[in-house]
Amino acid sequence: MLFVLLAHVTLLQAFGSHRLNADQRNERPLIARFERPRGDILTYEGTPVAGSRPTGEGPYLYRRVYRHGRLYAPVTGHVSLAGSTGIERAQDAVLSGRDAKIRVQSLVRDGVVEGADVRLTISERVQWAAYQSLKATGVPGAAVAISPATGAILALVSYPAYDPNALTTFDRDRLAETAQQIRQAPGGPMVNRALHGLYPPGATFKLVTTAAALSSGEYAPSTVVEAPARLRLPGTPMYVDNGRPCAQERPTLAYAFMASCDTAFAGIGLQLGQDLLRDQAEAFGFNASGLTIPLGTTPSVFPAGMDRARTALAAIGRHDDRVTPLMLAMLSAAVANNGVLMRPYLVEEERLADGSVIGRADPAPYRTALSPVLARYLAAMMTTVTHAGGPASIPGVEVAAKSDTSEKGLVTGDHALMTAFAPADAPEVAVGVVLENPGRRADAVAGVARAVIEAALA
């Protein structure tokens, strides 16, 4: 019996520990999680936006507290009795002190294991501008701002957002009730639209189609393209309709881009074919799974197996193309950085309580979307879009942009989107903005982009 008991205990400890730790009835892992303070989550400037506060009673000794909870919720996430999300989950080993390099440093220093702080790339000023401008529109949406040269994410906002502090209670009944209320709240505040929202790109996809046209060698900005008032989709009774004349139906590619001539780009899509369009889309990062920043992201989609009619629609962002706000920012970031898309990231550094740095971001290329020469052509074409003025233009700053704010169309009429970067001649920030079902407020998407750019350049 003694040997049987020893064997049973050995099996439990060696092979059953993970199952027992994951069992919701087991309080020990939860008590261990909250028995000591976690590291802080800091903005780029060093301001704590998530920290630990003593509860003054057991068995849970520390409670997580979030400063400006809704503002940073899509980034920080939360940690509670029910689990964790966001940076709290992605960086849990560092914040809790379980990371191997933290344990080694602690043993060398004084033997006390403490969680390390995580400093983000998020700029307080840019994050605030993005959140407040989205909130002012009164409609759900998201905004992302990226440094084109490094891939550092300067702002990542989803609106409406939830308050993580509401989920840090140790009263299980209250936690379950609050979580249910948040999940059922209008606008889906727990949905991280910036990383997981998928939207028809509409006219913003013409960036990809134009890049594919330029890369094919068959087109230049001065190439004259066909832009009839209406273009019949092959094999169907349906038409693509410009809705207005486009330079006597024979504009240059540059003019067609500026005027967003649908029939011109649908015709280019038919000429290039779906394979070239898909290759170019994937060069920007479409259909790429596994991108973590370190938060998980949903891949943007360019469909496969299309007939010619669907290819024409896909070329103008109207078929089954789908894009996230993060990808919208990545499109402009690639163009702004001479065709090289840097890997987006949210964590600038990890450091111990004594200030010693144990991990630092190492910016690296993610994709080569197009050549430097073609990137400059495309940047110049994007700049002409804002030369005529409008909500996205900024006095004294050249802004390169492309938007989709049409209120009618085959698929795209529900949302307003914009991708932009500035300054056009020396880019410092690239942005992607989406407003869901804005109706007559579609043009507000440009105001959000402008506010984010101004904050980044201030």
Coordinates of C-alpha atoms in Angstrom, one line a residue:
M1 CA 0.0 0.0 0.0
L2 CA 2.9 2.3 0.8
F3 CA 4.4 1.8 -2.7
V4 CA 1.0 2.2 -4.3
L5 CA 0.5 5.5 -2.5
L6 CA 4.0 6.8 -3.5
A7 CA 3.3 5.8 -7.1
H8 CA 0.0 7.6 -7.1
V9 CA 1.4 10.8 -5.6
T10 CA 4.3 10.7 -8.1
L11 CA 1.8 10.3 -11.0
L12 CA -0.2 13.3 -9.7
Q13 CA 2.8 15.5 -9.3
A14 CA 4.6 14.5 -12.5
F15 CA 1.7 14.1 -15.0
G16 CA -1.4 15.6 -13.4
S17 CA -0.2 19.0 -12.1
H18 CA -1.2 20.9 -15.2
R19 CA -4.7 19.4 -15.2
L20 CA -5.1 20.1 -11.5
N21 CA -3.8 23.7 -11.8
A22 CA -6.3 24.3 -14.6
D23 CA -9.2 23.0 -12.7
Q24 CA -11.6 25.8 -11.8
R25 CA -12.2 24.3 -8.4
N26 CA -8.5 24.6 -7.5
E27 CA -7.9 27.9 -5.6
R28 CA -4.2 27.5 -5.2
P29 CA -3.1 28.9 -8.6
L30 CA -5.4 31.9 -8.1
I31 CA -4.1 32.5 -4.6
A32 CA -0.6 32.3 -5.9
R33 CA -1.4 34.8 -8.7
F34 CA -2.6 37.4 -6.2
E35 CA -0.3 36.7 -3.3
R36 CA 2.3 39.2 -4.4
P37 CA 2.3 42.3 -6.6
R38 CA 2.7 42.0 -10.3
G39 CA 4.9 44.3 -12.3
D40 CA 3.5 47.5 -13.6
I41 CA 2.4 48.2 -17.2
L42 CA 3.8 51.5 -18.2
T43 CA 3.3 53.9 -21.1
Y44 CA 6.3 54.8 -23.3
E45 CA 6.7 57.9 -21.1
G46 CA 6.9 55.7 -18.0
T47 CA 3.4 56.4 -16.5
P48 CA 1.9 53.3 -14.8
V49 CA -1.4 52.4 -16.3
A50 CA -1.7 49.0 -14.5
G51 CA -0.4 48.2 -11.1
S52 CA -1.1 46.2 -7.9
R53 CA -2.7 47.5 -4.7
P54 CA -2.8 45.6 -1.3
T55 CA -6.2 44.4 -0.4
G56 CA -5.5 44.2 3.4
E57 CA -7.1 40.8 3.7
G58 CA -6.7 37.2 2.5
P59 CA -6.5 35.0 0.7
Y60 CA -6.0 37.3 -2.2
L61 CA -3.4 39.9 -1.0
Y62 CA -3.2 42.1 -4.1
R63 CA -5.7 43.5 -6.5
R64 CA -5.0 44.9 -9.9
V65 CA -5.8 48.5 -10.6
Y66 CA -6.0 50.2 -14.0
R67 CA -5.5 53.9 -14.4
H68 CA -7.7 55.4 -17.2
G69 CA -9.1 51.9 -17.7
R70 CA -11.2 52.4 -20.8
L71 CA -8.4 54.4 -22.5
Y72 CA -5.9 51.6 -22.3
A73 CA -8.2 48.5 -22.0
P74 CA -7.6 47.3 -25.6
V75 CA -3.8 47.1 -24.8
T76 CA -3.6 46.2 -21.1
G77 CA -6.5 43.9 -21.0
H78 CA -7.2 42.7 -17.5
V79 CA -6.3 40.0 -15.0
S80 CA -9.0 38.6 -12.7
L81 CA -10.3 35.4 -11.1
A82 CA -11.8 34.5 -14.4
G83 CA -8.6 34.8 -16.4
S84 CA -6.6 37.4 -18.2
T85 CA -6.5 39.2 -21.5
G86 CA -4.3 41.7 -23.4
I87 CA -0.8 42.5 -22.3
E88 CA -1.7 41.0 -18.9
R89 CA -2.0 37.7 -20.6
A90 CA 0.7 38.0 -23.3
Q91 CA 3.3 39.2 -20.8
D92 CA 2.1 37.2 -17.8
A93 CA 5.4 35.4 -17.2
V94 CA 7.3 38.7 -17.0
L95 CA 4.7 40.6 -15.0
S96 CA 4.3 37.7 -12.5
G97 CA 8.0 37.0 -12.2
R98 CA 7.8 33.4 -13.6
D99 CA 10.0 34.2 -16.5
A100 CA 13.3 32.3 -16.3
K101 CA 15.5 35.4 -16.8
I102 CA 13.7 37.2 -13.9
R103 CA 14.3 34.2 -11.6
V104 CA 18.0 34.1 -12.4
Q105 CA 18.4 37.8 -11.8
S106 CA 16.5 37.5 -8.5
L107 CA 18.6 34.6 -7.3
V108 CA 21.8 36.5 -8.1
R109 CA 20.5 39.7 -6.4
D110 CA 18.7 38.8 -3.2
G111 CA 16.6 35.7 -3.8
V112 CA 13.3 37.5 -3.8
V113 CA 11.3 36.9 -7.0
E114 CA 9.3 40.0 -8.1
G115 CA 7.4 40.7 -11.2
A116 CA 9.1 42.9 -13.8
D117 CA 7.6 46.1 -15.3
V118 CA 6.6 46.2 -19.0
R119 CA 7.0 49.5 -20.7
L120 CA 4.8 49.9 -23.8
T121 CA 5.4 51.7 -27.1
I122 CA 2.1 53.5 -26.5
S123 CA 2.4 57.3 -26.4
E124 CA 0.0 58.9 -23.8
R125 CA -0.6 61.9 -26.0
V126 CA -1.4 59.9 -29.2
Q127 CA -3.5 57.3 -27.3
W128 CA -5.5 60.1 -25.7
A129 CA -6.1 61.9 -29.0
A130 CA -7.2 58.7 -30.7
Y131 CA -9.7 57.7 -27.9
Q132 CA -11.2 61.2 -27.5
S133 CA -11.7 61.8 -31.2
L134 CA -13.3 58.4 -31.6
K135 CA -15.5 59.0 -28.6
A136 CA -16.5 62.4 -30.0
T137 CA -17.9 60.7 -33.1
G138 CA -20.4 58.7 -31.0
V139 CA -20.1 55.6 -33.1
P140 CA -18.1 52.4 -32.6
G141 CA -14.7 52.3 -34.2
A142 CA -11.0 51.8 -33.9
A143 CA -7.7 53.6 -34.5
V144 CA -4.1 52.5 -34.8
A145 CA -1.0 54.6 -35.1
I146 CA 2.4 53.1 -36.0
S147 CA 5.9 54.5 -36.4
P148 CA 6.8 53.5 -40.0
A149 CA 10.6 53.4 -39.3
T150 CA 10.4 51.0 -36.4
G151 CA 6.9 49.4 -36.3
A152 CA 6.3 50.7 -32.7
I153 CA 2.6 51.1 -32.1
L154 CA 2.0 54.6 -30.8
A155 CA -1.8 54.2 -30.2
L156 CA -4.2 51.3 -30.3
V157 CA -7.8 52.2 -29.5
S158 CA -11.1 50.5 -29.7
Y159 CA -14.3 52.3 -29.0
P160 CA -16.5 51.7 -27.0
A161 CA -14.2 50.1 -24.4
Y162 CA -14.8 48.5 -21.0
D163 CA -13.3 49.4 -17.6
P164 CA -11.0 46.6 -16.5
N165 CA -11.3 47.7 -12.9
A166 CA -14.9 46.4 -12.9
L167 CA -13.5 42.9 -13.4
T168 CA -10.9 42.8 -10.7
T169 CA -13.3 42.1 -7.8
F170 CA -12.7 38.9 -5.8
D171 CA -16.4 38.4 -5.3
R172 CA -17.2 35.6 -7.8
D173 CA -20.9 36.2 -8.1
R174 CA -20.3 39.9 -8.7
L175 CA -17.6 39.2 -11.2
A176 CA -19.8 36.9 -13.2
E177 CA -22.7 39.4 -13.2
T178 CA -20.4 42.3 -14.2
A179 CA -18.8 40.3 -17.0
Q180 CA -22.2 39.3 -18.3
Q181 CA -23.3 43.0 -18.3
I182 CA -20.2 44.0 -20.2
R183 CA -20.6 41.3 -22.8
Q184 CA -24.2 42.3 -23.4
A185 CA -23.5 46.1 -23.5
P186 CA -24.3 47.9 -26.7
G187 CA -21.4 48.3 -29.1
G188 CA -19.5 45.2 -27.8
P189 CA -17.0 47.0 -25.5
M190 CA -15.0 43.8 -25.0
V191 CA -14.3 43.4 -28.7
N192 CA -10.9 44.7 -29.6
R193 CA -11.8 46.2 -33.0
A194 CA -8.3 47.4 -33.7
L195 CA -6.9 43.9 -33.9
H196 CA -9.9 41.7 -34.6
G197 CA -12.4 43.8 -36.4
L198 CA -12.7 42.8 -40.1
Y199 CA -14.2 45.4 -42.5
P200 CA -14.6 45.7 -46.3
P201 CA -11.7 48.0 -47.2
G202 CA -13.5 49.8 -50.1
A203 CA -11.4 52.5 -51.7
T204 CA -8.5 52.0 -49.3
F205 CA -7.8 48.8 -51.1
K206 CA -6.9 50.8 -54.2
L207 CA -3.5 51.3 -52.5
V208 CA -2.9 47.6 -53.0
T209 CA -4.3 47.5 -56.5
T210 CA -2.2 50.5 -57.5
A211 CA 0.9 48.9 -56.0
A212 CA 0.2 45.8 -58.0
A213 CA -0.3 47.8 -61.2
L214 CA 3.0 49.7 -60.6
S215 CA 4.9 46.5 -59.7
S216 CA 3.7 44.7 -62.9
G217 CA 5.7 47.1 -65.0
E218 CA 2.7 47.7 -67.2
Y219 CA 1.6 50.9 -65.5
A220 CA 3.2 54.2 -64.3
P221 CA 1.5 57.2 -62.6
S222 CA 1.2 58.9 -66.0
T223 CA -0.3 55.8 -67.8
V224 CA -3.7 56.6 -69.3
V225 CA -6.4 54.1 -68.1
E226 CA -9.9 53.4 -69.2
A227 CA -12.5 54.7 -66.8
P228 CA -16.0 54.5 -68.4
A229 CA -19.0 55.8 -66.5
R230 CA -20.1 52.2 -66.1
L231 CA -18.2 48.9 -66.4
R232 CA -20.1 45.7 -66.8
L233 CA -18.8 42.8 -64.7
P234 CA -17.9 39.9 -67.0
G235 CA -20.5 37.1 -67.1
T236 CA -23.1 39.1 -65.1
P237 CA -25.8 41.7 -65.6
M238 CA -24.2 43.8 -62.9
Y239 CA -22.2 47.0 -63.3
V240 CA -19.5 49.0 -61.5
D241 CA -20.7 52.6 -61.6
N242 CA -18.4 55.6 -61.0
G243 CA -21.3 57.8 -60.1
R244 CA -19.6 60.7 -61.7
P245 CA -17.5 61.4 -64.8
C246 CA -13.8 60.6 -64.5
A247 CA -11.6 62.9 -66.7
Q248 CA -13.6 62.2 -69.9
E249 CA -13.2 58.5 -69.2
R250 CA -9.4 58.4 -69.9
P251 CA -7.6 59.6 -66.8
T252 CA -4.0 58.9 -65.9
L253 CA -3.5 56.3 -63.1
A254 CA -2.5 59.1 -60.7
Y255 CA -5.7 61.0 -61.4
A256 CA -7.8 57.9 -61.2
F257 CA -6.3 57.2 -57.8
M258 CA -6.9 60.8 -56.6
A259 CA -10.5 60.8 -57.9
S260 CA -11.0 57.1 -56.7
C261 CA -12.5 56.0 -60.1
D262 CA -14.1 52.7 -59.4
T263 CA -14.3 51.6 -63.0
A264 CA -10.7 52.4 -63.7
F265 CA -9.5 50.2 -60.8
A266 CA -12.0 47.4 -61.6
G267 CA -10.6 47.4 -65.1
I268 CA -7.0 47.2 -63.8
G269 CA -8.0 44.3 -61.6
L270 CA -9.4 42.5 -64.6
Q271 CA -6.2 43.2 -66.5
L272 CA -3.8 42.1 -63.7
G273 CA -5.8 39.1 -62.6
Q274 CA -6.5 37.7 -59.1
D275 CA -3.0 36.1 -58.7
L276 CA -1.1 39.4 -59.1
L277 CA -3.5 41.2 -56.8
R278 CA -3.2 38.4 -54.2
D279 CA 0.6 38.4 -54.4
Q280 CA 0.6 42.2 -53.8
A281 CA -2.0 42.0 -51.0
E282 CA 0.1 39.3 -49.3
A283 CA 3.2 41.3 -49.7
F284 CA 1.5 43.9 -47.5
G285 CA 0.5 41.2 -44.9
F286 CA -2.9 40.0 -46.0
N287 CA -3.7 36.3 -45.3
A288 CA -0.8 36.1 -42.9
S289 CA -1.7 34.2 -39.8
G290 CA 0.4 34.2 -36.6
L291 CA 1.3 37.9 -36.3
T292 CA 1.6 38.7 -32.6
I293 CA 2.5 42.2 -31.3
P294 CA 2.6 40.3 -28.7
L295 CA -1.2 40.3 -28.6
G296 CA -2.7 38.0 -31.1
T297 CA -4.2 39.5 -34.3
T298 CA -6.8 38.5 -36.8
P299 CA -5.4 38.2 -40.4
S300 CA -6.8 40.6 -43.0
V301 CA -8.2 38.7 -46.0
F302 CA -7.8 38.7 -49.7
P303 CA -10.0 35.9 -51.2
A304 CA -9.0 33.0 -53.4
G305 CA -10.7 31.1 -56.2
M306 CA -12.5 34.2 -57.7
D307 CA -14.0 34.5 -61.2
R308 CA -13.3 37.6 -63.3
A309 CA -16.4 39.5 -62.0
R310 CA -15.3 38.9 -58.3
T311 CA -11.7 39.8 -59.2
A312 CA -12.9 43.2 -60.5
L313 CA -14.9 43.8 -57.3
A314 CA -12.0 42.7 -55.1
A315 CA -9.7 45.2 -56.9
I316 CA -11.9 48.0 -55.5
G317 CA -12.3 46.4 -52.1
R318 CA -15.9 45.3 -52.7
H319 CA -15.9 41.5 -52.7
D320 CA -14.8 39.4 -49.8
D321 CA -11.8 41.5 -49.0
R322 CA -11.5 42.2 -45.3
V323 CA -9.1 44.5 -43.4
T324 CA -8.4 45.2 -39.8
P325 CA -7.6 48.8 -38.5
L326 CA -4.1 47.5 -37.7
M327 CA -3.7 46.5 -41.4
L328 CA -4.9 49.9 -42.5
A329 CA -2.1 51.5 -40.6
M330 CA 0.3 48.9 -41.9
L331 CA -0.5 49.8 -45.5
S332 CA 0.5 53.4 -45.0
A333 CA 3.5 52.4 -42.8
A334 CA 4.9 50.2 -45.7
V335 CA 4.5 53.0 -48.2
A336 CA 6.0 55.6 -45.8
N337 CA 9.0 53.4 -45.1
N338 CA 10.1 53.1 -48.8
G339 CA 8.2 49.9 -49.3
V340 CA 9.5 48.0 -46.2
L341 CA 6.9 47.1 -43.6
M342 CA 8.4 46.8 -40.1
R343 CA 7.0 44.2 -37.8
P344 CA 4.4 46.0 -35.5
Y345 CA 5.1 45.7 -31.7
L346 CA 3.7 47.0 -28.4
V347 CA 6.4 46.2 -25.8
E348 CA 9.4 48.6 -25.7
E349 CA 11.2 47.0 -22.8
E350 CA 11.0 44.8 -19.7
R351 CA 12.8 45.9 -16.5
L352 CA 13.1 44.9 -12.9
A353 CA 12.2 46.9 -9.9
D354 CA 15.8 48.2 -9.6
G355 CA 15.6 49.6 -13.1
S356 CA 17.8 47.0 -14.8
V357 CA 16.5 46.1 -18.3
I358 CA 16.1 42.4 -19.0
G359 CA 14.4 42.7 -22.4
R360 CA 14.3 45.4 -25.1
A361 CA 12.5 45.6 -28.5
D362 CA 14.5 44.9 -31.6
P363 CA 12.7 46.4 -34.6
A364 CA 12.8 44.1 -37.6
P365 CA 11.4 44.0 -41.2
Y366 CA 8.2 42.1 -41.5
R367 CA 7.4 42.4 -45.3
T368 CA 8.8 44.1 -48.4
A369 CA 5.7 45.4 -50.0
L370 CA 7.2 47.1 -53.0
S371 CA 10.4 48.8 -54.2
P372 CA 11.5 52.2 -52.9
V373 CA 10.9 53.8 -56.2
L374 CA 7.4 52.5 -56.5
A375 CA 6.7 53.4 -52.8
R376 CA 7.7 57.0 -53.6
Y377 CA 5.3 57.0 -56.6
L378 CA 2.5 55.7 -54.4
A379 CA 3.3 58.2 -51.6
A380 CA 3.1 61.1 -54.1
M381 CA -0.3 59.8 -55.4
M382 CA -1.6 59.6 -51.8
T383 CA -0.5 63.1 -51.2
T384 CA -2.5 64.5 -54.1
V385 CA -5.6 63.2 -52.3
T386 CA -5.2 65.8 -49.5
H387 CA -3.9 68.7 -51.6
A388 CA -7.4 69.9 -52.3
G389 CA -8.0 70.3 -48.6
G390 CA -10.6 68.5 -46.5
P391 CA -10.9 67.1 -43.0
A392 CA -7.6 65.2 -43.2
S393 CA -5.4 68.1 -44.3
I394 CA -3.2 69.8 -41.7
P395 CA -1.9 73.3 -42.2
G396 CA 1.9 73.2 -42.7
V397 CA 2.0 69.4 -43.0
E398 CA 1.7 67.3 -46.1
V399 CA -0.5 64.3 -45.4
A400 CA -0.6 61.2 -47.6
A401 CA -4.0 59.5 -47.4
K402 CA -6.6 57.3 -48.9
S403 CA -10.1 56.9 -47.5
D404 CA -13.4 55.2 -48.2
T405 CA -16.4 57.2 -47.0
S406 CA -18.9 56.3 -49.6
E407 CA -22.4 55.9 -48.3
K408 CA -23.5 53.5 -51.0
G409 CA -22.0 50.6 -52.9
L410 CA -22.3 46.9 -53.3
V411 CA -20.6 46.0 -50.0
T412 CA -18.7 48.9 -48.6
G413 CA -21.5 51.4 -47.6
D414 CA -21.7 50.4 -43.9
H415 CA -18.3 51.8 -42.7
A416 CA -15.9 54.6 -43.2
L417 CA -12.2 53.9 -43.4
M418 CA -9.0 55.8 -43.8
T419 CA -5.3 55.1 -44.0
A420 CA -2.7 57.9 -43.9
F421 CA 0.8 58.9 -43.0
A422 CA 2.6 62.2 -42.3
P423 CA 4.7 64.2 -43.0
A424 CA 4.6 62.9 -46.5
D425 CA 8.3 63.9 -47.2
A426 CA 9.6 62.6 -43.8
P427 CA 7.1 60.2 -42.3
E428 CA 6.8 59.9 -38.5
V429 CA 3.4 58.3 -38.1
A430 CA 1.0 56.1 -40.1
V431 CA -2.6 55.7 -39.0
G432 CA -5.6 53.4 -39.8
V433 CA -9.1 54.4 -38.7
V434 CA -12.5 52.7 -39.0
L435 CA -15.9 54.0 -38.0
E436 CA -18.8 51.5 -38.1
N437 CA -22.0 52.6 -39.7
P438 CA -21.4 56.4 -39.3
G439 CA -24.1 57.4 -41.7
R440 CA -23.9 61.1 -42.4
R441 CA -20.9 61.3 -40.1
A442 CA -18.7 59.3 -42.5
D443 CA -16.3 62.2 -43.0
A444 CA -15.5 62.2 -39.3
V445 CA -13.1 59.4 -40.0
A446 CA -10.7 62.0 -41.5
G447 CA -11.1 64.1 -38.4
V448 CA -10.0 61.2 -36.2
A449 CA -7.0 60.5 -38.4
R450 CA -6.0 64.2 -38.3
A451 CA -6.3 64.3 -34.5
V452 CA -4.0 61.3 -34.2
I453 CA -1.4 62.7 -36.6
E454 CA -1.4 66.1 -35.0
A455 CA -0.8 64.4 -31.6
A456 CA 2.0 62.3 -32.9
L457 CA 3.7 65.3 -34.5
A458 CA 3.2 67.7 -31.6

